[in-house]
Amino acid sequence: RGVLCALLVVQAILPGLAQYSCTEVEVTISTGDCAGTYDGRTCASSQNEANDWAAGRALFMEAERATHDDCRAEYSKIDCERYGGTKKIPDMCWCDYEVFGVQCDGDSSCASNGDTRICCKMLKNYMKRYCANMNSGMLDDWADAEKAAGRCYDGDCGAAGVVSFSSMLIGTLSALALAFTQRA
């Protein structure tokens, strides 16, 4: 009888807990230097939620109307010296990343709160995209500290989108750049 009550309680609670899965979406941007259609993946509890997220991303990108100059300004904030390197700022925005940020690679890369778990390797590759001549030991030490703090993972994680340039997650890039420069 106690087991039956416990099962009933669990059945009542489970429908309220969202199960996130890696869901394919399409984001169409009509204005700005990242104008175009982008296919990608995001963690969502349903296709409708993923589609709503994609529509929100499109609205954000169109409202920002980010330019390649905006992206260069944001990318220049990354503290390459922290890793023994120098800045190498691309001429164009990395549009797939600007639109999607870190994309899930499968259901296991979706965290219980719906965020995509970030791969430590992706963080290192991100820094290599914008910094030249880095000290690999310093970069590894930083990635190890991020991993120890639970901010990146070696498995069951997602990575940045395909390499193609334009702009959108300028806010996220700004936050990442700020976070990278403020961590000691």
XYZ file of N, CA, C and O in Angstrom:
736
model
N 0.813 -1.191 0.000
C 0.000 0.000 0.000
C 0.859 1.259 0.000
O 0.574 2.217 -0.719
N 1.932 1.276 0.774
C 2.859 2.408 0.806
C 3.543 2.603 -0.538
O 3.767 3.728 -0.986
N 3.872 1.489 -1.201
C 4.508 1.563 -2.518
C 3.548 2.158 -3.536
O 3.923 2.984 -4.369
N 2.268 1.765 -3.453
C 1.263 2.294 -4.374
C 1.116 3.806 -4.201
O 1.061 4.545 -5.188
N 1.103 4.275 -2.956
C 1.008 5.713 -2.702
C 2.227 6.434 -3.260
O 2.111 7.503 -3.871
N 3.416 5.843 -3.081
C 4.641 6.458 -3.594
C 4.600 6.536 -5.117
O 4.994 7.552 -5.714
N 4.114 5.490 -5.771
C 4.011 5.498 -7.231
C 3.032 6.563 -7.710
O 3.281 7.241 -8.713
N 1.938 6.721 -7.009
C 0.959 7.734 -7.379
C 1.545 9.137 -7.233
O 1.300 10.017 -8.073
N 2.325 9.351 -6.180
C 2.966 10.648 -5.978
C 3.966 10.913 -7.100
O 4.005 12.001 -7.684
N 4.772 9.907 -7.434
C 5.751 10.057 -8.516
C 5.048 10.340 -9.831
O 5.458 11.210 -10.600
N 3.958 9.638 -10.124
C 3.222 9.865 -11.361
C 2.622 11.268 -11.408
O 2.515 11.866 -12.469
N 2.263 11.803 -10.274
C 1.699 13.147 -10.231
C 2.788 14.203 -10.437
O 2.543 15.255 -11.015
N 3.999 13.912 -9.984
C 5.097 14.870 -10.085
C 5.749 14.837 -11.462
O 6.060 15.882 -12.038
N 5.967 13.666 -12.035
C 6.707 13.520 -13.290
C 6.186 14.359 -14.454
O 6.989 14.939 -15.182
N 4.889 14.471 -14.682
C 4.460 15.279 -15.820
C 4.891 16.736 -15.723
O 5.040 17.407 -16.737
N 5.122 17.233 -14.525
C 5.546 18.616 -14.355
C 7.030 18.820 -14.603
O 7.497 19.935 -14.753
N 7.812 17.730 -14.615
C 9.245 17.832 -14.858
C 9.510 17.769 -16.353
O 9.160 16.800 -17.011
N 10.113 18.783 -16.871
C 10.393 18.815 -18.309
C 11.564 17.894 -18.628
O 12.550 17.867 -17.910
N 11.432 17.155 -19.692
C 12.506 16.336 -20.222
C 13.039 17.069 -21.444
O 12.294 17.321 -22.381
N 14.299 17.444 -21.423
C 14.860 18.196 -22.538
C 15.564 17.256 -23.504
O 16.258 16.331 -23.097
N 15.373 17.527 -24.769
C 16.057 16.757 -25.801
C 16.659 17.724 -26.809
O 16.242 18.877 -26.932
N 17.642 17.244 -27.515
C 18.318 18.037 -28.532
C 17.408 18.070 -29.758
O 17.144 17.059 -30.382
N 16.903 19.264 -30.065
C 15.870 19.425 -31.077
C 16.376 20.305 -32.223
O 16.956 21.359 -31.992
N 16.135 19.853 -33.450
C 16.544 20.625 -34.620
C 15.596 21.794 -34.852
O 14.383 21.654 -34.695
N 16.177 22.944 -35.183
C 15.396 24.148 -35.475
C 16.018 24.878 -36.657
O 17.162 24.635 -37.027
N 15.237 25.775 -37.194
C 15.704 26.636 -38.268
C 15.429 28.069 -37.847
O 14.340 28.382 -37.390
N 16.440 28.913 -37.983
C 16.298 30.325 -37.648
C 16.550 31.124 -38.923
O 17.585 30.961 -39.569
N 15.597 31.974 -39.269
C 15.737 32.819 -40.447
C 15.871 34.270 -40.011
O 14.998 34.796 -39.321
N 16.972 34.877 -40.400
C 17.277 36.265 -40.071
C 17.108 37.068 -41.366
O 17.728 36.753 -42.380
N 16.285 38.116 -41.328
C 16.003 38.853 -42.566
C 16.846 40.116 -42.738
O 16.892 40.676 -43.835
N 17.512 40.572 -41.675
C 18.291 41.807 -41.789
C 19.643 41.642 -41.118
O 19.853 40.718 -40.334
N 20.542 42.567 -41.382
C 21.850 42.568 -40.742
C 22.859 41.732 -41.500
O 22.547 41.077 -42.494
N 24.086 41.760 -41.017
C 25.163 41.030 -41.682
C 25.045 39.522 -41.533
O 25.762 38.780 -42.204
N 24.178 39.044 -40.674
C 23.942 37.602 -40.532
C 22.638 37.175 -41.189
O 22.098 36.116 -40.862
N 22.110 37.990 -42.083
C 20.862 37.633 -42.755
C 21.032 36.287 -43.452
O 22.058 36.007 -44.061
N 20.022 35.441 -43.308
C 20.057 34.117 -43.922
C 19.283 33.128 -43.083
O 18.685 33.481 -42.067
N 19.308 31.881 -43.511
C 18.629 30.807 -42.788
C 19.683 29.867 -42.222
O 20.609 29.454 -42.929
N 19.537 29.540 -40.945
C 20.499 28.716 -40.231
C 19.796 27.509 -39.631
O 18.770 27.651 -38.974
N 20.350 26.337 -39.889
C 19.853 25.104 -39.288
C 20.753 24.764 -38.116
O 21.985 24.825 -38.234
N 20.145 24.414 -37.000
C 20.935 24.075 -35.829
C 20.117 23.279 -34.838
O 19.040 22.778 -35.148
N 20.648 23.164 -33.614
C 20.010 22.381 -32.566
C 20.026 23.149 -31.250
O 20.972 23.854 -30.952
N 18.949 22.953 -30.486
C 18.857 23.548 -29.156
C 18.165 22.550 -28.231
O 17.412 21.690 -28.692
N 18.416 22.660 -26.952
C 17.740 21.809 -25.979
C 16.351 22.382 -25.727
O 16.204 23.572 -25.467
N 15.337 21.536 -25.835
C 13.956 21.975 -25.629
C 13.129 20.804 -25.142
O 13.478 19.642 -25.351
N 12.004 21.114 -24.502
C 11.123 20.055 -24.005
C 10.120 19.622 -25.066
O 9.434 18.618 -24.891
N 10.037 20.377 -26.174
C 9.135 20.008 -27.273
C 9.562 20.747 -28.535
O 10.318 21.730 -28.466
N 9.081 20.299 -29.664
C 9.376 20.993 -30.913
C 8.790 22.399 -30.887
O 9.409 23.350 -31.379
N 7.598 22.551 -30.284
C 6.986 23.880 -30.183
C 7.869 24.838 -29.379
O 8.034 25.994 -29.743
N 8.417 24.343 -28.268
C 9.304 25.183 -27.462
C 10.543 25.557 -28.269
O 10.996 26.706 -28.240
N 11.093 24.607 -29.010
C 12.266 24.883 -29.841
C 11.934 25.906 -30.920
O 12.723 26.824 -31.187
N 10.777 25.772 -31.535
C 10.362 26.728 -32.571
C 10.160 28.121 -31.988
O 10.519 29.121 -32.615
N 9.590 28.195 -30.781
C 9.424 29.487 -30.106
C 10.788 30.117 -29.820
O 10.984 31.321 -29.983
N 11.734 29.283 -29.372
C 13.089 29.766 -29.115
C 13.701 30.316 -30.404
O 14.298 31.401 -30.409
N 13.540 29.578 -31.508
C 14.087 30.005 -32.802
C 13.467 31.328 -33.246
O 14.177 32.218 -33.739
N 12.179 31.476 -33.056
C 11.509 32.735 -33.421
C 12.050 33.884 -32.576
O 12.280 34.989 -33.086
N 12.281 33.625 -31.301
C 12.849 34.648 -30.419
C 14.260 35.037 -30.834
O 14.627 36.216 -30.797
N 15.066 34.055 -31.223
C 16.431 34.325 -31.684
C 16.388 35.202 -32.930
O 17.173 36.128 -33.082
N 15.466 34.873 -33.861
C 15.350 35.657 -35.096
C 14.980 37.104 -34.775
O 15.588 38.036 -35.315
N 14.018 37.290 -33.880
C 13.620 38.649 -33.496
C 14.776 39.401 -32.859
O 15.006 40.575 -33.150
N 15.502 38.731 -31.999
C 16.648 39.351 -31.343
C 17.695 39.756 -32.370
O 18.196 40.885 -32.354
N 18.036 38.841 -33.278
C 19.055 39.127 -34.295
C 18.634 40.293 -35.179
O 19.440 41.138 -35.529
N 17.376 40.317 -35.547
C 16.888 41.392 -36.411
C 16.851 42.726 -35.670
O 17.143 43.769 -36.248
N 16.508 42.706 -34.398
C 16.481 43.939 -33.608
C 17.897 44.473 -33.398
O 18.116 45.687 -33.429
N 18.853 43.560 -33.185
C 20.240 43.973 -32.975
C 20.868 44.508 -34.255
O 21.711 45.397 -34.204
N 20.457 43.948 -35.402
C 21.039 44.323 -36.706
C 22.554 44.437 -36.599
O 23.171 45.411 -37.050
N 23.141 43.456 -35.959
C 24.580 43.475 -35.724
C 25.347 43.465 -37.046
O 24.938 42.841 -38.016
N 26.453 44.161 -37.027
C 27.302 44.236 -38.208
C 28.619 43.528 -37.918
O 28.938 43.220 -36.764
N 29.390 43.333 -38.963
C 30.702 42.733 -38.780
C 31.574 43.627 -37.891
O 32.382 43.115 -37.108
N 31.381 44.937 -37.976
C 32.120 45.849 -37.095
C 31.745 45.623 -35.634
O 32.605 45.642 -34.747
N 30.436 45.371 -35.373
C 29.997 45.071 -34.003
C 30.698 43.819 -33.490
O 31.165 43.772 -32.354
N 30.736 42.806 -34.336
C 31.365 41.546 -33.930
C 32.843 41.750 -33.638
O 33.354 41.284 -32.617
N 33.548 42.460 -34.536
C 34.976 42.713 -34.317
C 35.190 43.442 -32.994
O 36.130 43.133 -32.253
N 34.322 44.393 -32.674
C 34.447 45.122 -31.413
C 34.280 44.179 -30.218
O 35.028 44.270 -29.239
N 33.321 43.269 -30.304
C 33.108 42.307 -29.207
C 34.259 41.308 -29.125
O 34.747 41.005 -28.042
N 34.693 40.778 -30.265
C 35.774 39.797 -30.269
C 37.074 40.406 -29.748
O 37.894 39.713 -29.151
N 37.260 41.698 -29.948
C 38.498 42.354 -29.502
C 38.578 42.447 -27.980
O 39.647 42.723 -27.433
N 37.475 42.211 -27.280
C 37.468 42.278 -25.818
C 38.043 41.029 -25.160
O 38.286 41.011 -23.956
N 38.245 39.982 -25.926
C 38.761 38.736 -25.361
C 40.217 38.939 -24.951
O 41.023 39.468 -25.714
N 40.542 38.506 -23.748
C 41.869 38.722 -23.169
C 42.816 37.591 -23.567
O 43.008 36.635 -22.822
N 43.399 37.702 -24.740
C 44.302 36.665 -25.234
C 45.603 36.612 -24.442
O 46.223 35.549 -24.324
N 46.022 37.740 -23.896
C 47.260 37.779 -23.129
C 47.186 36.849 -21.919
O 48.190 36.319 -21.466
N 45.998 36.656 -21.413
C 45.795 35.761 -20.265
C 46.281 34.347 -20.562
O 46.671 33.608 -19.667
N 46.282 33.989 -21.830
C 46.704 32.652 -22.258
C 48.036 32.715 -23.007
O 48.379 31.808 -23.748
N 48.754 33.818 -22.829
C 50.063 33.974 -23.448
C 49.998 34.251 -24.938
O 51.001 34.113 -25.632
N 48.820 34.664 -25.433
C 48.668 34.868 -26.869
C 48.419 36.304 -27.260
O 48.453 37.215 -26.432
N 48.173 36.477 -28.538
C 47.845 37.783 -29.090
C 46.504 37.687 -29.808
O 46.099 36.599 -30.227
N 45.839 38.815 -29.959
C 44.512 38.827 -30.601
C 44.623 38.556 -32.090
O 45.543 39.028 -32.748
N 43.661 37.796 -32.604
C 43.504 37.641 -34.053
C 42.002 37.771 -34.313
O 41.234 36.845 -34.142
N 41.603 38.946 -34.667
C 40.187 39.265 -34.796
C 39.755 39.051 -36.244
O 40.292 39.678 -37.154
N 38.809 38.144 -36.470
C 38.349 37.905 -37.843
C 37.604 39.114 -38.393
O 37.117 39.958 -37.648
N 37.538 39.184 -39.708
C 36.865 40.301 -40.370
C 35.351 40.218 -40.284
O 34.664 41.218 -40.410
N 34.831 39.012 -40.109
C 33.379 38.824 -40.164
C 32.865 38.134 -38.908
O 33.616 37.466 -38.202
N 31.569 38.278 -38.675
C 30.915 37.610 -37.552
C 30.869 36.098 -37.791
O 30.801 35.641 -38.923
N 30.853 35.354 -36.725
C 30.676 33.903 -36.775
C 29.182 33.675 -36.607
O 28.688 33.425 -35.521
N 28.440 33.787 -37.692
C 26.973 33.859 -37.632
C 26.324 32.645 -36.986
O 25.392 32.791 -36.202
N 26.767 31.442 -37.312
C 26.152 30.263 -36.706
C 26.249 30.326 -35.184
O 25.305 29.993 -34.478
N 27.402 30.754 -34.694
C 27.560 30.865 -33.249
C 26.736 32.025 -32.717
O 26.137 31.937 -31.650
N 26.712 33.110 -33.462
C 25.926 34.264 -33.040
C 24.449 33.892 -32.929
O 23.755 34.347 -32.033
N 23.963 33.060 -33.833
C 22.552 32.661 -33.833
C 22.271 31.612 -32.766
O 21.341 31.740 -31.983
N 23.088 30.567 -32.714
C 22.779 29.421 -31.859
C 23.584 29.341 -30.567
O 23.171 28.675 -29.633
N 24.735 29.970 -30.510
C 25.581 29.781 -29.340
C 26.094 28.361 -29.320
O 26.475 27.815 -30.350
N 26.075 27.733 -28.167
C 26.521 26.355 -28.046
C 25.352 25.441 -28.392
O 24.300 25.513 -27.766
N 25.546 24.605 -29.396
C 24.489 23.694 -29.837
C 24.654 22.333 -29.173
O 25.770 21.852 -28.995
N 23.538 21.722 -28.844
C 23.576 20.373 -28.288
C 24.027 19.407 -29.384
O 23.873 19.662 -30.573
N 24.585 18.287 -28.942
C 25.070 17.279 -29.877
C 24.251 16.001 -29.764
O 24.493 15.044 -30.464
N 23.313 15.979 -28.874
C 22.459 14.830 -28.609
C 21.725 15.084 -27.311
O 22.035 16.042 -26.587
N 20.772 14.245 -27.002
C 19.971 14.449 -25.788
C 20.822 14.501 -24.525
O 20.521 15.242 -23.595
N 21.916 13.740 -24.499
C 22.753 13.701 -23.296
C 23.500 15.013 -23.068
O 24.022 15.243 -21.981
N 23.556 15.885 -24.069
C 24.223 17.175 -23.864
C 23.264 18.241 -23.339
O 23.655 19.382 -23.139
N 22.011 17.860 -23.100
C 21.035 18.786 -22.522
C 21.010 18.617 -21.006
O 20.796 17.513 -20.496
N 21.246 19.698 -20.292
C 21.223 19.666 -18.827
C 19.775 19.601 -18.346
O 18.831 19.868 -19.098
N 19.599 19.290 -17.079
C 18.249 19.141 -16.522
C 17.457 20.450 -16.521
O 16.246 20.435 -16.437
N 18.146 21.587 -16.649
C 17.446 22.874 -16.690
C 17.196 23.350 -18.124
O 16.693 24.454 -18.333
N 17.581 22.553 -19.123
C 17.364 22.918 -20.520
C 18.549 23.578 -21.187
O 18.536 23.804 -22.393
N 19.585 23.906 -20.433
C 20.794 24.477 -21.027
C 21.591 23.379 -21.724
O 21.454 22.198 -21.407
N 22.436 23.787 -22.646
C 23.351 22.839 -23.279
C 24.630 22.807 -22.459
O 25.200 23.853 -22.144
N 25.049 21.612 -22.110
C 26.314 21.448 -21.386
C 27.457 21.797 -22.345
O 27.517 21.296 -23.453
N 28.359 22.666 -21.921
C 29.438 23.157 -22.781
C 30.658 22.244 -22.675
O 31.097 21.915 -21.576
N 31.209 21.867 -23.817
C 32.424 21.052 -23.853
C 33.646 21.919 -23.544
O 33.767 23.032 -24.072
N 34.556 21.398 -22.714
C 35.796 22.119 -22.416
C 36.601 22.322 -23.699
O 37.208 23.381 -23.905
N 36.583 21.322 -24.566
C 37.299 21.429 -25.836
C 36.737 22.593 -26.662
O 37.481 23.312 -27.323
N 35.407 22.800 -26.606
C 34.797 23.915 -27.331
C 35.299 25.249 -26.796
O 35.593 26.158 -27.571
N 35.435 25.375 -25.469
C 35.941 26.626 -24.896
C 37.359 26.904 -25.388
O 37.691 28.033 -25.751
N 38.192 25.860 -25.415
C 39.562 26.037 -25.896
C 39.568 26.413 -27.379
O 40.312 27.302 -27.794
N 38.731 25.764 -28.172
C 38.661 26.098 -29.602
C 38.144 27.509 -29.819
O 38.566 28.199 -30.744
N 37.212 27.948 -28.977
C 36.700 29.318 -29.038
C 37.856 30.302 -28.861
O 37.986 31.262 -29.617
N 38.680 30.059 -27.853
C 39.814 30.951 -27.607
C 40.804 30.900 -28.770
O 41.335 31.932 -29.184
N 41.019 29.723 -29.331
C 41.953 29.593 -30.456
C 41.435 30.334 -31.685
O 42.226 30.758 -32.526
N 40.134 30.497 -31.799
C 39.549 31.213 -32.935
C 39.935 32.684 -32.907
O 40.112 33.311 -33.949
N 40.056 33.253 -31.712
C 40.279 34.689 -31.580
C 41.656 35.068 -31.044
O 41.956 36.249 -30.919
N 42.455 34.069 -30.706
C 43.786 34.341 -30.157
C 44.832 33.514 -30.906
O 44.588 32.356 -31.247
N 45.984 34.112 -31.136
C 47.087 33.438 -31.811
C 48.235 33.235 -30.831
O 48.356 33.946 -29.832
N 49.080 32.275 -31.151
C 50.322 32.042 -30.400
C 50.101 31.855 -28.906
O 50.893 32.338 -28.097
N 49.035 31.150 -28.538
C 48.746 30.958 -27.114
C 49.665 29.903 -26.510
O 50.120 28.991 -27.201
N 49.886 30.025 -25.228
C 50.631 29.048 -24.466
C 49.663 27.911 -24.150
O 48.699 28.099 -23.404
N 49.906 26.728 -24.716
C 48.956 25.618 -24.556
C 48.804 25.206 -23.093
O 47.720 24.812 -22.671
N 49.866 25.327 -22.309
C 49.779 24.986 -20.890
C 48.847 25.932 -20.144
O 48.043 25.496 -19.309
N 48.939 27.212 -20.456
C 48.060 28.199 -19.816
C 46.612 27.964 -20.223
O 45.698 28.064 -19.399
N 46.391 27.643 -21.487
C 45.037 27.372 -21.978
C 44.468 26.115 -21.326
O 43.311 26.088 -20.897
N 45.295 25.074 -21.219
C 44.864 23.825 -20.570
C 44.534 24.059 -19.098
O 43.541 23.532 -18.589
N 45.368 24.840 -18.418
C 45.121 25.142 -16.995
C 43.785 25.855 -16.826
O 43.011 25.554 -15.917
N 43.497 26.817 -17.708
C 42.230 27.544 -17.648
C 41.062 26.597 -17.881
O 40.072 26.618 -17.136
N 41.168 25.728 -18.913
C 40.086 24.782 -19.209
C 39.894 23.810 -18.046
O 38.754 23.472 -17.696
N 40.987 23.382 -17.432
C 40.884 22.484 -16.275
C 40.166 23.179 -15.113
O 39.365 22.557 -14.409
N 40.440 24.464 -14.912
C 39.767 25.219 -13.845
C 38.275 25.362 -14.157
O 37.432 25.254 -13.254
N 37.928 25.603 -15.428
C 36.518 25.698 -15.828
C 35.816 24.360 -15.579
O 34.685 24.318 -15.103
N 36.492 23.278 -15.901
C 35.933 21.938 -15.692
C 35.740 21.667 -14.195
O 34.674 21.188 -13.785
N 36.730 21.992 -13.395
C 36.637 21.774 -11.948
C 35.493 22.580 -11.343
O 34.858 22.141 -10.384
N 35.205 23.737 -11.928
C 34.121 24.589 -11.438
C 32.758 24.184 -12.002
O 31.743 24.800 -11.686
N 32.736 23.159 -12.850
C 31.472 22.680 -13.419
C 30.935 23.553 -14.537
O 29.750 23.501 -14.857
N 31.808 24.340 -15.171
C 31.374 25.220 -16.262
C 31.620 24.612 -17.637
O 31.231 25.186 -18.646
N 32.310 23.463 -17.694
C 32.471 22.740 -18.955
C 32.703 21.263 -18.647
O 32.993 20.901 -17.505
N 32.558 20.424 -19.675
C 32.582 18.973 -19.496
C 33.391 18.321 -20.615
O 33.546 18.895 -21.692
N 33.872 17.112 -20.348
C 34.625 16.369 -21.360
C 33.725 15.504 -22.235
O 34.123 15.099 -23.319
N 32.531 15.200 -21.773
C 31.618 14.359 -22.538
C 30.178 14.785 -22.310
O 29.894 15.585 -21.420
N 29.272 14.231 -23.110
C 27.854 14.593 -23.021
C 27.688 16.109 -23.017
O 27.084 16.699 -22.131
N 28.249 16.738 -24.036
C 28.236 18.194 -24.088
C 28.084 18.656 -25.531
O 28.163 17.866 -26.456
N 27.854 19.931 -25.689
C 27.672 20.513 -27.009
C 28.811 21.447 -27.360
O 29.623 21.818 -26.531
N 28.840 21.818 -28.629
C 29.905 22.680 -29.119
C 29.311 23.813 -29.939
O 28.108 23.864 -30.175
N 30.166 24.681 -30.381
C 29.730 25.825 -31.185
C 29.312 25.353 -32.568
O 29.703 24.276 -33.015
N 28.512 26.165 -33.218
C 28.011 25.831 -34.548
C 29.102 25.798 -35.593
O 30.265 26.062 -35.324
N 28.709 25.482 -36.789
C 29.640 25.423 -37.909
C 30.264 26.798 -38.145
O 29.688 27.805 -37.800
N 31.413 26.809 -38.749
C 32.104 28.064 -38.973
C 31.545 28.767 -40.197
O 31.706 28.331 -41.311
N 30.847 29.852 -39.952
C 30.376 30.748 -41.000
C 30.118 32.049 -40.274
O 29.650 32.022 -39.145
N 30.447 33.150 -40.842
C 30.432 34.378 -40.078
C 29.290 35.335 -40.354
O 28.859 35.481 -41.464
N 28.857 36.009 -39.326
C 27.919 37.143 -39.235
C 27.605 37.350 -37.762
O 28.407 36.986 -36.941
N 26.387 37.848 -37.363
C 26.265 38.192 -35.953
C 24.919 37.982 -35.301
O 23.913 38.133 -35.918
N 24.905 37.653 -33.980
C 23.659 37.535 -33.226
C 23.862 37.401 -31.758
O 23.367 38.180 -31.018
N 24.539 36.418 -31.316
C 24.711 36.268 -29.877
C 25.759 37.233 -29.367
O 26.588 36.881 -28.557
N 25.690 38.455 -29.867
C 26.664 39.441 -29.426
C 26.569 39.596 -27.915
O 27.580 39.728 -27.249
N 25.365 39.540 -27.391
C 25.205 39.606 -25.940
C 25.920 38.458 -25.261
O 26.614 38.647 -24.269
N 25.772 37.255 -25.803
C 26.435 36.094 -25.222
C 27.938 36.211 -25.391
O 28.700 35.916 -24.473
N 28.382 36.616 -26.572
C 29.816 36.791 -26.780
C 30.366 37.832 -25.815
O 31.450 37.663 -25.271
N 29.618 38.898 -25.601
C 30.055 39.929 -24.663
C 30.183 39.341 -23.272
O 31.158 39.591 -22.573
N 29.190 38.545 -22.891
C 29.226 37.923 -21.565
C 30.400 36.959 -21.465
O 31.108 36.941 -20.457
N 30.624 36.161 -22.526
C 31.758 35.239 -22.517
C 33.067 36.015 -22.450
O 33.948 35.670 -21.678
N 33.194 37.046 -23.272
C 34.418 37.837 -23.277
C 34.655 38.449 -21.896
O 35.764 38.413 -21.388
N 33.608 38.979 -21.304
C 33.722 39.572 -19.989
C 34.102 38.515 -18.950
O 34.979 38.720 -18.121
N 33.455 37.349 -19.036
C 33.748 36.267 -18.091
C 35.193 35.806 -18.248
O 35.883 35.559 -17.259
N 35.655 35.685 -19.486
C 37.009 35.226 -19.722
C 38.028 36.232 -19.182
O 39.054 35.862 -18.659
N 37.730 37.499 -19.313
C 38.683 38.517 -18.883
C 38.650 38.746 -17.370
O 39.616 39.227 -16.811
N 37.560 38.385 -16.711
C 37.446 38.634 -15.273
C 37.848 37.447 -14.420
O 38.004 37.591 -13.228
N 38.008 36.273 -15.025
C 38.401 35.100 -14.230
C 39.890 35.129 -13.994
O 40.682 35.385 -14.874
N 40.263 34.817 -12.803
C 41.706 34.815 -12.501
C 42.161 33.436 -12.138
O 41.450 32.570 -11.819
